[in-house]
Amino acid sequence: MLLDHTVKGVYPIAPTPFDGGGHIDFTSIDAMTDFYKQIGSTGMTVLGVMGEAPKLDGAEALDVAKRFIARATGMPVIVGVSAPGFAAMSSLAKASMDAGAAGVMIAPPNTLRTDDQIAGYYRQAVEAIGSDIPWVIQDYPLNFSVVMTPGVIRRIVTENPSCVMLKHEDWPGLEKISTLRTWEAEGSMRPISILCGNGGLFLDFETERGASGAMTGYAFPDMLVDVVRLSAEGQRDSAHDLFDAHLPLLRYEQQPGLGLAVRKYVMARRGIIASDAQRAPRARLTSAAKAEIDFLLARLARRDDRATTPRLVQVAVD
Amino acid sequence: MLLDHTVKGVYPIAPTPFDGGGHIDFTSIDAMTDFYKQIGSTGMTVLGVMGEAPKLDGAEALDVAKRFIARATGMPVIVGVSAPGFAAMSSLAKASMDAGAAGVMIAPPNTLRTDDQIAGYYRQAVEAIGSDIPWVIQDYPLNFSVVMTPGVIRRIVTENPSCVMLKHEDWPGLEKISTLRTWEAEGSMRPISILCGNGGLFLDFETERGASGAMTGYAFPDMLVDVVRLSAEGQRDSAHDLFDAHLPLLRYEQQPGLGLAVRKYVMARRGIIASDAQRAPRARLTSAAKAEIDFLLARLARRDDRATTPRLVQVAVD
Amino acid sequence: MLLDHTVKGVYPIAPTPFDGGGHIDFTSIDAMTDFYKQIGSTGMTVLGVMGEAPKLDGAEALDVAKRFIARATGMPVIVGVSAPGFAAMSSLAKASMDAGAAGVMIAPPNTLRTDDQIAGYYRQAVEAIGSDIPWVIQDYPLNFSVVMTPGVIRRIVTENPSCVMLKHEDWPGLEKISTLRTWEAEGSMRPISILCGNGGLFLDFETERGASGAMTGYAFPDMLVDVVRLSAEGQRDSAHDLFDAHLPLLRYEQQPGLGLAVRKYVMARRGIIASDAQRAPRARLTSAAKAEIDFLLARLARRDDRATTPRLVQVAVD
Amino acid sequence: MLLDHTVKGVYPIAPTPFDGGGHIDFTSIDAMTDFYKQIGSTGMTVLGVMGEAPKLDGAEALDVAKRFIARATGMPVIVGVSAPGFAAMSSLAKASMDAGAAGVMIAPPNTLRTDDQIAGYYRQAVEAIGSDIPWVIQDYPLNFSVVMTPGVIRRIVTENPSCVMLKHEDWPGLEKISTLRTWEAEGSMRPISILCGNGGLFLDFETERGASGAMTGYAFPDMLVDVVRLSAEGQRDSAHDLFDAHLPLLRYEQQPGLGLAVRKYVMARRGIIASDAQRAPRARLTSAAKAEIDFLLARLARRDDRATTPRLVQVAVD
């Protein structure tokens, strides 16, 4: 079950759950994995930026990946293997694939500037992990300060046959999706899957521009699943209605540095993970922030009553 | 009529209107100024980043500022005087004040890093323009890459008595507002006005945290005025309802690089300016993007029917 | 007398001299221009970064350029026209050419990242100033944070026939020179002049790699002239001996932020300008730093006794 | 034998030697360690940036550190433990100390901007590794883009009693040394050791300003040892004469990105390591670059004939 370019749907970015002492909470890994399957996720992605991957040491990272994979039983898992060097990247990539991962995701180091540097980095990464592992480009300039034009993405895809997916989180990024899909239609670029991140802030239009779905960690991934489905079914207004109902909270979660605290707080309130604990360095929610989130959840409960997202209503009104 | 720390309400960031040939459209300056007055703005800010100030040469910048000031007749005008050097900043600041400006706004150059560099820069700027001109700190790390802690803002405020306002557009920034207001309450910082920018993306909560209002350029400043008023009156849910109705479009406008094109397009559709032309370098809207904005406007018209914003409905349904 | 791609030799980067009150010292402009001619400079460049150009307002910048040009009488003058926007760039470029400049120099804004952004910026700049003005690319990543590969330089040269010169100050940059010269030899790139900056720190090898000469502001431009000449004559060891004698001081001058203070201090000691005053923001030399420079000058005087640089010895021993 | 603030002399930054296949060359680790002891180094630092630490995976890093420490037998070894997260940092720090390291070195992640962020990061790092491990601040803004004022360094030193040393490689940085030493003399800062990096480019004056010595990796660390000693003995001109003789090569080695290739090439020529191989990503020397280095070595051999550095002459003339 290897990742390929035909992937559609939603791959939630899974946070790594910790207990109050900073230890990995493996029980919550299981619960969260079950939840992702139950809501109709196509797959899941672990050890991403929002999975606090850099805060794990090498052995912990592999333990986390293995636990997610073991529990997913049939649902494909992508493992983030971004690392400061190729030796660590290669070790984690190979061990993850051995454990049953569907593919890996690679973010560029934030020191890359030119097109040649970016394309060269990915060529070297593929040399390091081997050309038989399917992998995902992570294009997230707001976080990494690395700007990839559509042209450089096409170049990476062309030079590396094992690249099958783009995690698209440029901002703004709608025209990038359109350009890539136009190139595919013209035959000047091999088709890839495009899953969108950036907290889902533009998911309503990204699907309409040709994105294959979402790969992000908003605390209501069930909404992401429904929006992608509604959009694919051509139910445009329903998709936007649902999306708009969540936008105030989604926007609140999409705060750099603070977003993961918001996400874990809501996920813990929803019962998906046991605790909202993060390892240092971390941002903490003040009581004012928690009250704002609670207020947004209460408002959300009044607007979202669809049977397809029962947990949401249940939580929001409790 | 000089700017002081008691300012409340909304100062729209005025774009600079051009015609299709790239010439300044002074007639639209008048029309836009009239519109801002009519909707209940407290004042207005011209020659900001979104006013395409860097695209004007020195003589043009002063002409634009003077035209806005002349038309505002009694409504205070803040003039952006950010410049690569103090000579140009000082020239524009003094000429603007002579023409009747209420104060000036100063953004930090994007090369500043340390607290000392930031505080030192503002000290030198005040030496250059003179200590008798009231001025505004622009704190916009996403755009300028300059990160100001609450502590460095307090230091700037304390060291420079002529600093009377913060244009707050940090992201996330809610805790910054709370911290500054706490310091004022404790007496450890002189009171200042805090007007929020960042496209208004968090205005609903910023007012609740203690912001004095908004200074941003969203294409429906009439909404900003109403949200600030409703929030001040304690009508919390009404404020959020109105804000949430606009959030899909507001979020769409808040795209780095592309935002001004969206804003001018909507303002032109609303009849506030004659053309959405920008000077180079500029991002252009594709037909797909225009269709998305039209779709958002149509959806907005269905949700916002309040008598206090007649132009919005009128435009959105045309 | 327009700039073209055949230029060789040395174009000193002229500082802008001020008096103690921050006023432009036009008398020193004349003296400095005479000095540059007398030592055998091929031309000169004014209003560069080290010319404190951003600290002048628009009218001052043009006055400075005109004074240099008027005094140069026959020696070509390049005017730096880098500006935050194209309106100001175009005004200064056209007025400078009208006053007799040989060409202009354009630095990229420090926000550019991708190859497309860089090439696009220069296309727009040429549209703004007109395609009839010969101009120089300034490639200085350490200062501007804009990284230009050889490929993007070739693209700029190819797309813009009026581009005739590269001010090369990448670091490291020797391979860049070799690559560009190889491309010219192969016929895949139109020939350009390459003058090297970066304080001259690698001038000894840059000339050997194919550079046409130097464009930098080291306080002993007479040494630069001699090194370029000796290298062109094939006197390799003599060129290196002279260069090495200056390297301790040249290295000391090549301190970011502080370098201009060192340069002006030495130039004032040599009698080339009347004062080492800078406009704010500026770094000031401590007494310890001045003592270090004096020590380096004294050591230099013991190693450089060549008749071709009499001013140097005269000053260094005083 | 724990590191403390009284350290003086030279701690060479040891490269990590590889063979042509990219495997760690443990034999060269031994040979290099012996060489460092033989030339009079006070200690050595391993797994720094120039030690290609990020290219090792966790297990390899510890193996390298242990081998250096085992061979050093009595010469103190500092281990670079910079990591993307505290878990990996803590693991390596504790294991290295268990293996006999004298202390550890911590570089700031390149995303830090404000004084509070920098000080906060180091507090958290000390919490992670434990307050009983002596450690070194690495202050290298050119490479890390993190700017530390003297004030923030004092704050870190004051807040963390286990911080005993500054690896100073700011540029320019002479005034920073003077400021810190003045504060120590005034009693407003606890004394620390200051060893200078930045390739040694300003070592001649850094020692005179109060630096305790050098911690850098120039291919002739024997020269660094002698310059520090001569300077300490008050033989100012001799120190500068020796330094100046090396400056052309030292400057050539101090090329960002390319420097390590130069260093390893010369060290291999000197017989200190078996191969100049690097792991990817790496810059390679062209034949032109190698010829330039050979030329510089030949010139150096003519100027440096002192008996205290026999290997240098032996190598340079071979």
Short mmCIF file of N, CA and C in Angstrom, two decimals, chain B residues 144-263:
data_model
loop_
_atom_site.label_atom_id
_atom_site.label_comp_id
_atom_site.label_asym_id
_atom_site.label_seq_id
_atom_site.Cartn_x
_atom_site.Cartn_y
_atom_site.Cartn_z
N PHE B 144 7.12 43.12 7.74
CA PHE B 144 8.41 43.78 7.88
C PHE B 144 9.50 42.87 8.43
N SER B 145 9.13 41.69 8.94
CA SER B 145 10.11 40.78 9.56
C SER B 145 10.77 41.40 10.79
N VAL B 146 10.17 42.39 11.38
CA VAL B 146 10.69 43.00 12.60
C VAL B 146 9.74 42.62 13.73
N VAL B 147 10.29 41.97 14.75
CA VAL B 147 9.47 41.47 15.83
C VAL B 147 9.62 42.36 17.06
N MET B 148 8.51 43.00 17.45
CA MET B 148 8.54 43.88 18.62
C MET B 148 7.79 43.21 19.77
N THR B 149 8.49 42.95 20.86
CA THR B 149 7.84 42.44 22.06
C THR B 149 7.04 43.57 22.70
N PRO B 150 6.11 43.21 23.59
CA PRO B 150 5.45 44.26 24.37
C PRO B 150 6.48 45.14 25.08
N GLY B 151 7.55 44.52 25.57
CA GLY B 151 8.57 45.29 26.28
C GLY B 151 9.22 46.35 25.41
N VAL B 152 9.50 46.04 24.18
CA VAL B 152 10.16 47.03 23.34
C VAL B 152 9.16 48.13 22.95
N ILE B 153 7.90 47.79 22.83
CA ILE B 153 6.90 48.82 22.56
C ILE B 153 6.80 49.78 23.75
N ARG B 154 6.76 49.20 24.94
CA ARG B 154 6.74 50.07 26.13
C ARG B 154 7.96 50.98 26.17
N ARG B 155 9.09 50.41 25.80
CA ARG B 155 10.33 51.21 25.80
C ARG B 155 10.23 52.36 24.80
N ILE B 156 9.72 52.09 23.62
CA ILE B 156 9.58 53.14 22.61
C ILE B 156 8.61 54.21 23.10
N VAL B 157 7.50 53.78 23.66
CA VAL B 157 6.50 54.72 24.15
C VAL B 157 7.08 55.59 25.26
N THR B 158 7.86 54.97 26.14
CA THR B 158 8.42 55.69 27.27
C THR B 158 9.50 56.68 26.83
N GLU B 159 10.30 56.26 25.86
CA GLU B 159 11.41 57.11 25.44
C GLU B 159 10.97 58.25 24.53
N ASN B 160 9.78 58.14 23.95
CA ASN B 160 9.36 59.13 22.96
C ASN B 160 7.96 59.66 23.29
N PRO B 161 7.87 60.77 24.01
CA PRO B 161 6.56 61.30 24.42
C PRO B 161 5.64 61.61 23.24
N SER B 162 6.18 61.83 22.07
CA SER B 162 5.31 62.15 20.93
C SER B 162 4.70 60.90 20.28
N CYS B 163 5.06 59.74 20.76
CA CYS B 163 4.42 58.51 20.26
C CYS B 163 3.08 58.34 20.98
N VAL B 164 2.00 58.32 20.22
CA VAL B 164 0.68 58.32 20.85
C VAL B 164 -0.17 57.11 20.47
N MET B 165 0.29 56.31 19.52
CA MET B 165 -0.56 55.23 19.02
C MET B 165 0.28 54.06 18.53
N LEU B 166 -0.32 52.88 18.66
CA LEU B 166 0.25 51.66 18.08
C LEU B 166 -0.69 51.17 16.99
N LYS B 167 -0.16 51.02 15.77
CA LYS B 167 -0.89 50.26 14.75
C LYS B 167 -0.47 48.82 14.94
N HIS B 168 -1.37 48.07 15.53
CA HIS B 168 -1.08 46.70 15.97
C HIS B 168 -1.46 45.75 14.86
N GLU B 169 -0.46 45.10 14.29
CA GLU B 169 -0.81 44.04 13.35
C GLU B 169 0.14 42.86 13.48
N ASP B 170 0.44 42.56 14.72
CA ASP B 170 1.17 41.33 14.98
C ASP B 170 0.18 40.18 14.79
N TRP B 171 0.74 38.99 14.60
CA TRP B 171 -0.11 37.83 14.35
C TRP B 171 0.59 36.59 14.86
N PRO B 172 0.21 35.99 15.97
CA PRO B 172 -0.94 36.35 16.78
C PRO B 172 -0.64 37.57 17.65
N GLY B 173 -1.67 38.29 18.02
CA GLY B 173 -1.43 39.54 18.72
C GLY B 173 -2.38 39.82 19.87
N LEU B 174 -3.29 38.92 20.16
CA LEU B 174 -4.27 39.22 21.21
C LEU B 174 -3.60 39.39 22.57
N GLU B 175 -2.64 38.54 22.88
CA GLU B 175 -1.99 38.66 24.19
C GLU B 175 -1.16 39.94 24.28
N LYS B 176 -0.66 40.40 23.14
CA LYS B 176 0.10 41.65 23.17
C LYS B 176 -0.79 42.81 23.61
N ILE B 177 -2.01 42.84 23.08
CA ILE B 177 -2.93 43.91 23.50
C ILE B 177 -3.21 43.79 24.99
N SER B 178 -3.49 42.58 25.45
CA SER B 178 -3.79 42.40 26.87
C SER B 178 -2.62 42.83 27.75
N THR B 179 -1.42 42.46 27.33
CA THR B 179 -0.24 42.82 28.13
C THR B 179 -0.06 44.33 28.21
N LEU B 180 -0.19 44.99 27.06
CA LEU B 180 -0.01 46.45 27.07
C LEU B 180 -1.08 47.12 27.93
N ARG B 181 -2.31 46.67 27.80
CA ARG B 181 -3.38 47.29 28.59
C ARG B 181 -3.20 47.01 30.07
N THR B 182 -2.68 45.84 30.42
CA THR B 182 -2.39 45.54 31.82
C THR B 182 -1.32 46.48 32.36
N TRP B 183 -0.29 46.69 31.56
CA TRP B 183 0.79 47.59 31.99
C TRP B 183 0.26 49.02 32.19
N GLU B 184 -0.62 49.42 31.29
CA GLU B 184 -1.20 50.76 31.46
C GLU B 184 -1.99 50.82 32.77
N ALA B 185 -2.78 49.79 33.02
CA ALA B 185 -3.60 49.77 34.24
C ALA B 185 -2.74 49.78 35.50
N GLU B 186 -1.62 49.09 35.41
CA GLU B 186 -0.70 49.04 36.55
C GLU B 186 0.10 50.32 36.70
N GLY B 187 0.07 51.15 35.68
CA GLY B 187 0.84 52.39 35.73
C GLY B 187 2.27 52.24 35.26
N SER B 188 2.62 51.12 34.70
CA SER B 188 4.01 50.95 34.26
C SER B 188 4.20 51.36 32.80
N MET B 189 3.12 51.82 32.18
CA MET B 189 3.24 52.32 30.80
C MET B 189 2.21 53.41 30.58
N ARG B 190 2.64 54.46 29.90
CA ARG B 190 1.77 55.57 29.54
C ARG B 190 0.69 55.07 28.58
N PRO B 191 -0.56 55.51 28.73
CA PRO B 191 -1.63 55.04 27.84
C PRO B 191 -1.39 55.49 26.39
N ILE B 192 -1.71 54.58 25.49
CA ILE B 192 -1.67 54.89 24.05
C ILE B 192 -2.95 54.38 23.40
N SER B 193 -3.21 54.91 22.22
CA SER B 193 -4.29 54.35 21.42
C SER B 193 -3.75 53.13 20.68
N ILE B 194 -4.58 52.09 20.59
CA ILE B 194 -4.18 50.90 19.83
C ILE B 194 -5.23 50.64 18.76
N LEU B 195 -4.85 50.86 17.51
CA LEU B 195 -5.73 50.54 16.39
C LEU B 195 -5.16 49.32 15.67
N CYS B 196 -6.03 48.40 15.31
CA CYS B 196 -5.58 47.11 14.78
C CYS B 196 -5.66 47.03 13.26
N GLY B 197 -4.63 46.43 12.71
CA GLY B 197 -4.57 46.24 11.27
C GLY B 197 -4.68 44.77 10.92
N ASN B 198 -3.70 44.28 10.17
CA ASN B 198 -3.66 42.85 9.79
C ASN B 198 -4.94 42.46 9.07
N GLY B 199 -5.49 43.40 8.28
CA GLY B 199 -6.69 43.12 7.49
C GLY B 199 -7.95 42.95 8.30
N GLY B 200 -7.86 43.12 9.60
CA GLY B 200 -9.04 42.97 10.45
C GLY B 200 -9.33 41.53 10.83
N LEU B 201 -8.40 40.63 10.57
CA LEU B 201 -8.67 39.20 10.70
C LEU B 201 -9.03 38.77 12.13
N PHE B 202 -8.65 39.55 13.11
CA PHE B 202 -8.97 39.23 14.51
C PHE B 202 -9.68 40.38 15.21
N LEU B 203 -10.26 41.26 14.42
CA LEU B 203 -10.86 42.46 15.01
C LEU B 203 -11.94 42.13 16.03
N ASP B 204 -12.68 41.05 15.79
CA ASP B 204 -13.76 40.68 16.71
C ASP B 204 -13.26 40.50 18.14
N PHE B 205 -12.08 39.91 18.29
CA PHE B 205 -11.55 39.72 19.64
C PHE B 205 -10.62 40.85 20.07
N GLU B 206 -10.00 41.51 19.11
CA GLU B 206 -9.08 42.60 19.47
C GLU B 206 -9.80 43.70 20.24
N THR B 207 -11.00 44.05 19.81
CA THR B 207 -11.73 45.08 20.55
C THR B 207 -12.04 44.61 21.97
N GLU B 208 -12.34 43.32 22.10
CA GLU B 208 -12.64 42.79 23.43
C GLU B 208 -11.41 42.74 24.33
N ARG B 209 -10.25 42.67 23.72
CA ARG B 209 -9.01 42.66 24.52
C ARG B 209 -8.55 44.06 24.91
N GLY B 210 -9.20 45.09 24.36
CA GLY B 210 -8.82 46.43 24.77
C GLY B 210 -8.34 47.33 23.66
N ALA B 211 -8.37 46.84 22.42
CA ALA B 211 -7.97 47.71 21.32
C ALA B 211 -8.94 48.89 21.22
N SER B 212 -8.43 50.01 20.76
CA SER B 212 -9.25 51.22 20.63
C SER B 212 -10.06 51.21 19.35
N GLY B 213 -9.73 50.32 18.44
CA GLY B 213 -10.44 50.27 17.18
C GLY B 213 -9.60 49.66 16.09
N ALA B 214 -9.86 50.06 14.87
CA ALA B 214 -9.20 49.43 13.72
C ALA B 214 -8.51 50.47 12.84
N MET B 215 -7.42 50.05 12.24
CA MET B 215 -6.79 50.83 11.19
C MET B 215 -6.34 49.84 10.12
N THR B 216 -7.25 49.58 9.23
CA THR B 216 -6.95 48.61 8.18
C THR B 216 -7.83 48.93 6.98
N GLY B 217 -7.62 48.20 5.90
CA GLY B 217 -8.20 48.67 4.66
C GLY B 217 -9.23 47.76 4.02
N TYR B 218 -9.75 46.81 4.77
CA TYR B 218 -10.77 45.92 4.23
C TYR B 218 -11.79 46.70 3.39
N ALA B 219 -12.24 46.13 2.30
CA ALA B 219 -13.05 46.85 1.33
C ALA B 219 -14.43 47.25 1.86
N PHE B 220 -14.80 46.74 3.02
CA PHE B 220 -16.03 47.18 3.69
C PHE B 220 -15.67 47.83 5.02
N PRO B 221 -15.07 49.00 4.97
CA PRO B 221 -14.73 49.66 6.24
C PRO B 221 -15.98 49.98 7.05
N ASP B 222 -17.12 50.06 6.38
CA ASP B 222 -18.37 50.29 7.09
C ASP B 222 -18.65 49.14 8.06
N MET B 223 -18.29 47.93 7.69
CA MET B 223 -18.40 46.82 8.62
C MET B 223 -17.47 47.02 9.81
N LEU B 224 -16.24 47.44 9.55
CA LEU B 224 -15.29 47.65 10.64
C LEU B 224 -15.85 48.67 11.63
N VAL B 225 -16.43 49.75 11.10
CA VAL B 225 -17.00 50.78 11.95
C VAL B 225 -18.11 50.20 12.83
N ASP B 226 -18.96 49.38 12.22
CA ASP B 226 -20.08 48.81 12.98
C ASP B 226 -19.62 47.80 14.01
N VAL B 227 -18.66 46.98 13.64
CA VAL B 227 -18.17 45.99 14.61
C VAL B 227 -17.54 46.69 15.81
N VAL B 228 -16.74 47.71 15.56
CA VAL B 228 -16.12 48.43 16.67
C VAL B 228 -17.20 49.08 17.54
N ARG B 229 -18.23 49.66 16.91
CA ARG B 229 -19.30 50.30 17.66
C ARG B 229 -20.10 49.28 18.47
N LEU B 230 -20.49 48.18 17.81
CA LEU B 230 -21.27 47.15 18.51
C LEU B 230 -20.48 46.59 19.69
N SER B 231 -19.21 46.37 19.48
CA SER B 231 -18.37 45.82 20.54
C SER B 231 -18.29 46.82 21.70
N ALA B 232 -18.14 48.10 21.37
CA ALA B 232 -18.06 49.13 22.43
C ALA B 232 -19.38 49.22 23.19
N GLU B 233 -20.48 48.96 22.51
CA GLU B 233 -21.79 49.01 23.16
C GLU B 233 -22.10 47.74 23.95
N GLY B 234 -21.21 46.77 23.87
CA GLY B 234 -21.43 45.53 24.61
C GLY B 234 -22.33 44.54 23.88
N GLN B 235 -22.63 44.79 22.63
CA GLN B 235 -23.47 43.86 21.86
C GLN B 235 -22.58 42.80 21.24
N ARG B 236 -22.14 41.90 22.08
CA ARG B 236 -21.09 40.98 21.66
C ARG B 236 -21.53 40.07 20.52
N ASP B 237 -22.67 39.44 20.65
CA ASP B 237 -23.07 38.50 19.61
C ASP B 237 -23.36 39.21 18.29
N SER B 238 -23.95 40.38 18.37
CA SER B 238 -24.20 41.14 17.14
C SER B 238 -22.90 41.50 16.45
N ALA B 239 -21.92 41.89 17.25
CA ALA B 239 -20.62 42.23 16.67
C ALA B 239 -20.02 41.02 15.96
N HIS B 240 -20.07 39.87 16.63
CA HIS B 240 -19.50 38.67 16.02
C HIS B 240 -20.31 38.21 14.81
N ASP B 241 -21.63 38.33 14.90
CA ASP B 241 -22.45 37.92 13.76
C ASP B 241 -22.07 38.72 12.51
N LEU B 242 -21.96 40.02 12.69
CA LEU B 242 -21.60 40.86 11.55
C LEU B 242 -20.20 40.51 11.05
N PHE B 243 -19.31 40.38 11.99
CA PHE B 243 -17.92 40.05 11.62
C PHE B 243 -17.86 38.72 10.88
N ASP B 244 -18.52 37.72 11.43
CA ASP B 244 -18.47 36.38 10.82
C ASP B 244 -19.06 36.36 9.40
N ALA B 245 -20.07 37.20 9.19
CA ALA B 245 -20.66 37.25 7.85
C ALA B 245 -19.63 37.72 6.82
N HIS B 246 -18.74 38.58 7.27
CA HIS B 246 -17.72 39.12 6.35
C HIS B 246 -16.45 38.28 6.31
N LEU B 247 -16.28 37.39 7.25
CA LEU B 247 -14.99 36.72 7.39
C LEU B 247 -14.55 35.96 6.13
N PRO B 248 -15.45 35.27 5.42
CA PRO B 248 -14.98 34.59 4.19
C PRO B 248 -14.34 35.54 3.18
N LEU B 249 -14.95 36.69 2.98
CA LEU B 249 -14.38 37.67 2.05
C LEU B 249 -13.15 38.34 2.65
N LEU B 250 -13.27 38.71 3.91
CA LEU B 250 -12.14 39.37 4.59
C LEU B 250 -10.91 38.47 4.55
N ARG B 251 -11.13 37.19 4.82
CA ARG B 251 -10.03 36.21 4.74
C ARG B 251 -9.46 36.16 3.32
N TYR B 252 -10.34 36.21 2.33
CA TYR B 252 -9.88 36.17 0.94
C TYR B 252 -9.04 37.40 0.60
N GLU B 253 -9.42 38.53 1.16
CA GLU B 253 -8.66 39.76 0.91
C GLU B 253 -7.31 39.72 1.59
N GLN B 254 -7.22 38.95 2.67
CA GLN B 254 -6.00 38.93 3.48
C GLN B 254 -4.97 37.94 2.91
N GLN B 255 -4.70 38.06 1.63
CA GLN B 255 -3.68 37.22 1.00
C GLN B 255 -2.47 38.10 0.70
N PRO B 256 -1.32 37.78 1.28
CA PRO B 256 -0.13 38.60 1.04
C PRO B 256 0.14 38.77 -0.45
N GLY B 257 0.39 39.98 -0.84
CA GLY B 257 0.73 40.23 -2.24
C GLY B 257 -0.49 40.42 -3.11
N LEU B 258 -1.51 39.62 -2.88
CA LEU B 258 -2.70 39.66 -3.72
C LEU B 258 -3.79 40.54 -3.09
N GLY B 259 -3.68 40.79 -1.79
CA GLY B 259 -4.76 41.43 -1.05
C GLY B 259 -5.20 42.77 -1.62
N LEU B 260 -4.22 43.58 -2.02
CA LEU B 260 -4.58 44.90 -2.51
C LEU B 260 -5.40 44.81 -3.79
N ALA B 261 -5.08 43.83 -4.63
CA ALA B 261 -5.85 43.65 -5.87
C ALA B 261 -7.31 43.31 -5.54
N VAL B 262 -7.50 42.46 -4.55
CA VAL B 262 -8.85 42.10 -4.13
C VAL B 262 -9.58 43.34 -3.59
N ARG B 263 -8.89 44.04 -2.73
CA ARG B 263 -9.48 45.23 -2.09
C ARG B 263 -9.90 46.26 -3.13
#
